[in-house]
Amino acid sequence: MAHMGRVLILGGTAWLGRLLAEKLIDDGDDVTCLARGTAGPPPAGTTFVRADRDNPDAYAAVRDTAWDEVVELSWDPDHVAGALGALADRAAHWTLVSSVSVYASDAEPDAGETAALHEATDPADYASAKVTAEHASGAALGGRLLVVRAGLISGPGDGSDRFGYWVSRLALAGHGDVLAPVVADRFVQAIDVRDLAGWMIRAGRSGVTGVVNAVGESTPFGTLLTSAREVGGHTGALVEASPEWLAEQGVAYWAGPRSLPLWLPEDLSGFSRRSNAAFRAAGGTLRSLRHTLVDTLDDETARGLERGRRSGLDRREELELLAKL
Ligand SMILES: NC(=O)c1ccc[n+]([C@@H]2O[C@H](COP(=O)([O-])OP(=O)(O)OC[C@H]3O[C@@H](n4cnc5c(N)ncnc54)[C@H](OP(=O)(O)O)[C@@H]3O)[C@@H](O)[C@H]2O)c1
């Protein structure tokens, strides 16, 4: 496969950006990462430009290079605008990592890329800021831009601790009970970080432009739990609690401490049910849910099944809740 050539990653020290850098280096590309280095060390083999993008001169060291590919990971409108101002005319192709959070509605199952977006009114709000980033990037780059609207990202290395909660908790509980929400009619749609990074690199190489939802297969929540039980070797019971009871106990949904991750109490018929037809048509591939769960459990085990998590219940709070239920 042809090399991408000279690639600039605006980021690269965290999760997706790091994996992109590592894969590109493995393929023999010439990769520069620009970041502060606070999220992690520079990926091995890359040229690292340590810079704070709050500083207007952040791009001075990379402005004089002709880039075959620039990958923008930020959602901060000032960072995005600064990079475009300094580098848009230096890039043959530009990939902006956006998010399905830009969509105004979660009502329609199978909605595609033409669905209406949020207003770009609040720079402090993630969804609104990503819309601003898309608009600014489109205006500066026109037909050289690929907008990747990523859905929930899964797989090894996830610092948000969301997707890994279920398989790791079921493995930790073993023969014991696990607290679950009522999941009828709820869906999960996760893309493995390795499928996302692999496709972004292929798309950059072949010059894919436009807007693409990079989302996994929409999967009933119950299927995720069943697969996670199999992979985690759980033989205890899944004890279901109603949304009302969970709310009374101060259990949050979707993410964060004292939460049941990935679940929403509200029934939004289009949530986690976006179309990935454009992703497939542009060469995107998706590994099986089981494959992602197996590798996620390995990663969770290495990081410690009883570690403090950014998302989920700790086992002690879960057992207290189960006793109360
Ligand atoms: N996780 C999900 O499920 C999900 C879903 C949809 C979309 N996304 C999108 O997917 C992407 C994930 O990317 P990621 O995991 O590589 O990174 P990330 O966690 O979004 O971090 C962004 C990068 O920006 C750098 N950065 C932050 N502030 C900076 C500053 N002031 N100056 C210079 N660099 C700065 C960070 O490095 P330093 O701290 O080292 O500077 C880091 O490398 C993001 O675009 C995210 O919005 C994620």
Coordinates of C-alpha atoms and ligand atoms in Angstrom, one line a residue:
M1 CA 0.0 0.0 0.0
A2 CA 1.2 3.5 -0.8
H3 CA 2.6 5.5 2.1
M4 CA 0.6 8.5 3.3
G5 CA 3.9 10.4 3.4
R6 CA 4.3 13.3 5.8
V7 CA 1.6 13.3 8.4
L8 CA 0.9 15.9 11.1
I9 CA -1.3 14.7 14.0
L10 CA -2.6 17.6 16.1
G11 CA -2.6 15.6 19.3
G12 CA -1.2 12.0 19.3
T13 CA -0.4 11.7 23.0
A14 CA -3.9 10.3 24.1
W15 CA -5.8 7.3 22.7
L16 CA -7.0 7.5 19.1
G17 CA -4.3 9.9 18.1
R18 CA -1.6 7.7 19.6
L19 CA -2.9 4.6 17.9
L20 CA -3.0 6.5 14.5
A21 CA 0.6 7.6 15.1
E22 CA 1.8 4.1 16.0
K23 CA 0.1 2.5 13.0
L24 CA 1.5 5.1 10.6
I25 CA 5.0 4.6 12.0
D26 CA 4.6 0.8 11.6
D27 CA 3.7 1.5 7.9
G28 CA 6.8 3.6 7.4
D29 CA 5.2 7.0 7.3
D30 CA 6.9 10.1 8.5
V31 CA 4.8 11.3 11.5
T32 CA 4.9 14.5 13.5
C33 CA 2.7 14.9 16.7
L34 CA 2.0 18.3 18.1
A35 CA 0.8 18.4 21.7
R36 CA 1.8 19.5 25.2
G37 CA 2.7 16.0 26.2
T38 CA 0.5 16.0 29.3
A39 CA -1.9 13.3 28.1
G40 CA 1.1 10.9 27.7
P41 CA 4.6 10.7 26.2
P42 CA 5.2 11.1 22.5
P43 CA 4.5 7.9 20.5
A44 CA 7.8 6.2 19.7
G45 CA 9.3 6.9 16.3
T46 CA 7.4 10.2 15.8
T47 CA 8.8 13.7 15.6
F48 CA 7.4 15.4 18.6
V49 CA 6.6 19.1 18.6
R50 CA 5.8 20.2 22.2
A51 CA 3.4 23.1 22.0
D52 CA 0.4 24.5 23.8
R53 CA -2.3 25.4 21.3
D54 CA -3.5 28.1 23.6
N55 CA -0.4 29.9 22.4
P56 CA -0.8 31.7 19.0
D57 CA 2.7 30.6 18.0
A58 CA 2.0 26.9 18.6
Y59 CA 2.3 26.1 14.9
A60 CA 5.5 27.9 14.1
A61 CA 7.6 24.7 13.9
V62 CA 5.2 22.9 11.5
R63 CA 4.1 25.8 9.3
D64 CA 6.9 25.5 6.7
T65 CA 6.3 21.8 5.8
A66 CA 4.1 20.6 3.0
W67 CA 1.9 18.0 4.7
D68 CA 0.3 15.1 2.9
E69 CA -2.1 14.7 5.7
V70 CA -3.1 16.6 8.8
V71 CA -5.3 15.0 11.5
E72 CA -7.2 17.3 13.8
L73 CA -8.5 15.8 17.1
S74 CA -9.4 18.8 19.0
W75 CA -12.9 20.1 19.7
D76 CA -11.7 23.5 21.0
P77 CA -12.9 26.1 18.5
D78 CA -9.9 28.4 19.1
H79 CA -7.4 25.5 18.6
V80 CA -9.2 24.4 15.4
A81 CA -9.3 27.9 14.0
G82 CA -5.6 28.5 14.9
A83 CA -4.5 25.3 13.1
L84 CA -6.6 26.1 10.1
G85 CA -5.2 29.6 9.9
A86 CA -1.6 28.4 10.1
L87 CA -1.8 25.2 8.1
A88 CA -4.8 24.9 5.8
D89 CA -2.7 26.0 2.8
R90 CA 0.1 23.5 3.7
A91 CA -2.1 20.4 3.6
A92 CA -3.0 18.1 0.7
H93 CA -5.7 16.3 2.7
W94 CA -7.1 17.1 6.2
T95 CA -9.0 14.8 8.5
L96 CA -11.1 16.3 11.2
V97 CA -12.2 13.9 13.9
S98 CA -15.7 15.0 14.8
S99 CA -18.5 13.2 16.6
V100 CA -22.1 11.9 16.2
S101 CA -22.8 14.3 19.1
V102 CA -23.1 17.0 16.4
Y103 CA -26.5 15.7 15.4
A104 CA -29.5 17.7 16.7
S105 CA -31.8 14.7 17.1
D106 CA -31.6 11.1 18.2
A107 CA -35.2 10.4 17.2
E108 CA -34.7 8.7 13.8
P109 CA -33.1 5.2 13.5
D110 CA -30.7 4.8 10.6
A111 CA -30.1 8.5 10.1
G112 CA -27.3 9.4 7.7
E113 CA -24.9 12.2 7.4
T114 CA -27.4 14.8 6.0
A115 CA -29.4 14.8 9.3
A116 CA -29.7 18.3 11.0
L117 CA -26.9 19.5 13.3
H118 CA -26.9 21.4 16.5
E119 CA -26.6 25.1 16.4
A120 CA -23.0 26.2 16.8
T121 CA -23.7 28.6 19.6
D122 CA -21.8 27.5 22.7
P123 CA -18.0 27.1 22.4
A124 CA -17.9 25.5 25.8
D125 CA -20.3 22.7 24.8
Y126 CA -18.6 19.7 23.1
A127 CA -21.4 19.1 20.5
S128 CA -21.7 22.7 19.6
A129 CA -17.9 23.2 19.4
K130 CA -17.5 20.2 17.1
V131 CA -20.1 21.8 14.8
T132 CA -18.1 25.0 14.8
A133 CA -15.0 22.9 14.0
E134 CA -16.7 21.3 11.1
H135 CA -17.9 24.6 9.7
A136 CA -14.5 26.3 10.1
S137 CA -12.7 23.3 8.6
G138 CA -15.1 23.2 5.6
A139 CA -14.7 26.9 4.9
A140 CA -10.9 26.7 5.0
L141 CA -10.3 23.4 3.2
G142 CA -13.3 22.8 0.9
G143 CA -12.8 19.6 -1.1
R144 CA -9.6 18.6 0.8
L145 CA -11.5 17.8 4.0
L146 CA -12.7 14.5 5.5
V147 CA -15.0 14.9 8.5
V148 CA -15.1 11.7 10.6
R149 CA -18.1 11.7 12.8
A150 CA -17.1 9.1 15.3
G151 CA -19.5 7.3 17.5
L152 CA -18.7 5.7 20.8
I153 CA -15.2 4.3 20.6
S154 CA -14.4 1.0 22.2
G155 CA -11.4 -1.3 22.6
P156 CA -8.2 -1.5 24.6
G157 CA -6.8 1.7 26.1
D158 CA -10.1 3.6 26.7
G159 CA -9.4 6.2 29.3
S160 CA -13.1 7.0 29.7
D161 CA -13.7 3.5 31.3
R162 CA -17.2 3.3 29.7
F163 CA -17.2 0.4 27.3
G164 CA -14.9 -1.8 29.4
Y165 CA -17.2 -1.6 32.5
W166 CA -19.6 -4.4 31.6
V167 CA -17.1 -7.1 30.5
S168 CA -14.7 -6.3 33.4
R169 CA -17.5 -6.2 36.0
L170 CA -19.0 -9.4 34.8
A171 CA -15.5 -11.0 34.9
L172 CA -14.9 -9.6 38.4
A173 CA -18.2 -10.8 39.8
G174 CA -17.7 -14.4 38.5
H175 CA -20.4 -16.3 40.4
G176 CA -21.7 -13.2 42.1
D177 CA -24.6 -11.0 41.0
V178 CA -24.2 -7.9 38.8
L179 CA -26.5 -4.9 38.8
A180 CA -27.9 -4.0 35.4
P181 CA -30.5 -1.5 34.1
V182 CA -33.6 -2.6 32.3
V183 CA -32.2 -2.7 28.7
A184 CA -35.2 -3.6 26.6
D185 CA -35.3 -1.4 23.5
R186 CA -31.9 0.1 24.2
F187 CA -28.9 -0.1 21.8
V188 CA -25.2 0.3 21.9
Q189 CA -23.1 1.3 18.8
A190 CA -19.4 1.2 19.4
I191 CA -16.6 1.3 16.9
D192 CA -13.3 -0.5 17.9
V193 CA -10.5 2.1 18.1
R194 CA -8.4 -0.1 15.8
D195 CA -11.1 -0.3 13.1
L196 CA -11.5 3.5 13.3
A197 CA -7.8 4.2 13.1
G198 CA -7.2 1.7 10.4
W199 CA -9.9 3.1 8.2
M200 CA -8.9 6.7 8.8
I201 CA -5.4 5.9 7.5
R202 CA -6.8 4.1 4.5
A203 CA -9.2 7.0 3.8
G204 CA -6.4 9.5 4.1
R205 CA -4.2 7.5 1.7
S206 CA -6.9 7.2 -0.9
G207 CA -8.0 10.9 -0.4
V208 CA -11.6 10.2 0.8
T209 CA -13.4 13.5 1.4
G210 CA -16.8 14.6 2.7
V211 CA -18.6 13.5 5.9
V212 CA -18.7 10.0 7.2
N213 CA -20.3 8.5 10.3
A214 CA -17.7 6.2 11.7
V215 CA -19.9 4.1 13.9
G216 CA -20.1 0.5 14.8
E217 CA -23.0 -1.9 14.2
S218 CA -26.0 -1.0 16.2
T219 CA -26.4 -3.8 18.8
P220 CA -29.2 -4.4 21.3
F221 CA -27.9 -3.7 24.8
G222 CA -29.0 -7.1 25.9
T223 CA -26.7 -8.7 23.2
L224 CA -23.8 -6.7 24.6
L225 CA -24.5 -8.0 28.1
T226 CA -24.9 -11.6 26.9
S227 CA -21.6 -11.4 25.0
A228 CA -19.8 -9.7 27.8
R229 CA -21.1 -12.5 30.2
E230 CA -19.7 -15.2 27.9
V231 CA -16.4 -13.4 27.5
G232 CA -16.1 -12.6 31.2
G233 CA -17.1 -16.1 32.3
H234 CA -20.0 -14.7 34.4
T235 CA -22.2 -17.4 35.9
G236 CA -24.1 -15.3 38.5
A237 CA -27.3 -13.4 38.0
L238 CA -27.9 -10.1 36.2
V239 CA -30.2 -8.2 38.6
E240 CA -32.2 -5.6 36.8
A241 CA -33.2 -2.3 38.4
S242 CA -35.7 0.2 37.1
P243 CA -34.6 3.6 35.9
E244 CA -36.7 5.2 38.7
W245 CA -35.0 3.1 41.4
L246 CA -31.6 3.8 40.0
A247 CA -32.3 7.5 39.9
E248 CA -33.4 7.4 43.6
Q249 CA -30.1 5.8 44.5
G250 CA -28.2 8.5 42.7
V251 CA -26.9 6.1 40.0
A252 CA -26.1 8.1 36.9
Y253 CA -26.3 6.9 33.3
W254 CA -24.0 6.8 30.3
A255 CA -20.7 7.7 32.0
G256 CA -18.9 9.0 35.0
P257 CA -18.6 7.9 38.6
R258 CA -21.4 5.9 40.2
S259 CA -23.0 5.2 36.9
L260 CA -24.2 2.3 34.8
P261 CA -22.2 3.1 31.6
L262 CA -23.5 3.2 28.0
W263 CA -27.1 3.0 29.1
L264 CA -29.7 5.8 28.8
P265 CA -32.9 5.9 30.9
E266 CA -34.8 7.6 28.1
D267 CA -36.0 5.6 25.1
L268 CA -34.5 7.6 22.1
S269 CA -35.3 5.5 19.1
G270 CA -32.4 6.8 17.0
F271 CA -29.8 6.7 19.7
S272 CA -26.9 4.3 19.0
R273 CA -28.7 3.5 15.7
R274 CA -27.0 5.7 13.2
S275 CA -26.3 4.5 9.6
N276 CA -22.8 3.3 8.9
A277 CA -23.5 2.8 5.2
A278 CA -21.2 5.6 4.1
F279 CA -18.4 4.2 6.3
R280 CA -18.8 0.8 4.7
A281 CA -19.0 2.3 1.2
A282 CA -15.7 4.2 1.9
G283 CA -13.9 1.0 2.8
G284 CA -14.6 0.8 6.6
T285 CA -14.5 -2.6 8.2
L286 CA -15.7 -3.6 11.7
R287 CA -14.5 -6.5 13.8
S288 CA -16.9 -8.6 15.8
L289 CA -18.2 -7.4 19.1
R290 CA -16.8 -10.5 20.7
H291 CA -13.3 -9.7 19.4
T292 CA -13.4 -6.2 20.9
L293 CA -14.7 -7.6 24.2
V294 CA -12.0 -10.2 24.5
D295 CA -9.3 -7.7 23.9
T296 CA -11.0 -5.1 26.1
L297 CA -11.1 -7.7 29.0
D298 CA -7.3 -8.3 28.5
D299 CA -6.7 -4.6 28.8
E300 CA -9.0 -4.2 31.7
T301 CA -7.4 -7.1 33.5
A302 CA -3.9 -5.6 32.9
R303 CA -5.1 -2.3 34.3
G304 CA -6.8 -4.0 37.3
L305 CA -10.5 -5.0 37.5
E306 CA -10.8 -3.4 40.9
R307 CA -9.0 -0.1 40.1
G308 CA -10.8 3.2 40.6
R309 CA -12.7 3.9 37.4
R310 CA -13.7 7.1 35.6
S311 CA -17.1 5.4 34.7
G312 CA -19.2 2.8 36.5
L313 CA -19.9 1.6 40.0
D314 CA -17.1 0.3 42.2
R315 CA -17.8 -3.2 43.4
R316 CA -18.5 -2.1 46.9
E317 CA -21.2 0.4 45.9
E318 CA -22.6 -2.2 43.5
L319 CA -22.9 -4.8 46.3
E320 CA -24.5 -2.2 48.6
L321 CA -27.1 -1.4 45.9
L322 CA -27.8 -5.1 45.2
A323 CA -28.3 -5.7 49.0
K324 CA -30.8 -2.8 49.1
L325 CA -32.6 -4.0 45.9
Ligands
LIG1 N1 -14.0 8.5 23.0 C1 -15.1 8.5 22.3 O1 -16.0 7.6 22.5 C2 -15.3 9.5 21.2 C3 -16.5 9.5 20.5 C4 -16.7 10.4 19.4 C5 -15.6 11.2 19.1 N2 -14.5 11.2 19.8 C6 -13.4 12.0 19.3 O2 -12.3 11.1 19.0 C7 -11.0 11.8 19.3 C8 -10.2 11.1 20.4 O3 -8.9 11.5 20.3 P1 -7.8 11.1 21.3 O4 -8.2 9.9 22.1 O5 -6.5 11.0 20.6 O6 -7.6 12.4 22.1 P2 -8.3 13.4 23.1 O7 -8.5 12.7 24.4 O8 -9.5 14.0 22.5 O9 -7.1 14.4 23.2 C9 -6.8 15.4 22.3 C10 -5.3 15.6 22.1 O10 -5.1 17.0 22.1 C11 -4.0 17.4 22.9 N3 -4.2 18.7 23.5 C12 -5.2 19.0 24.4 N4 -5.1 20.3 24.7 C13 -4.0 20.8 24.1 C14 -3.3 22.1 24.1 N5 -3.8 23.1 24.8 N6 -2.2 22.2 23.3 C15 -1.8 21.1 22.6 N7 -2.4 19.9 22.5 C16 -3.5 19.8 23.3 C17 -3.8 16.3 23.9 O11 -2.5 16.1 24.3 P3 -1.7 16.8 25.5 O12 -2.6 16.8 26.7 O13 -0.5 16.0 25.6 O14 -1.4 18.2 25.1 C18 -4.3 15.0 23.1 O15 -3.2 14.4 22.5 C19 -11.4 13.2 19.7 O16 -11.5 14.1 18.6 C20 -12.8 13.0 20.3 O17 -13.6 14.2 20.3 C21 -14.3 10.4 20.8

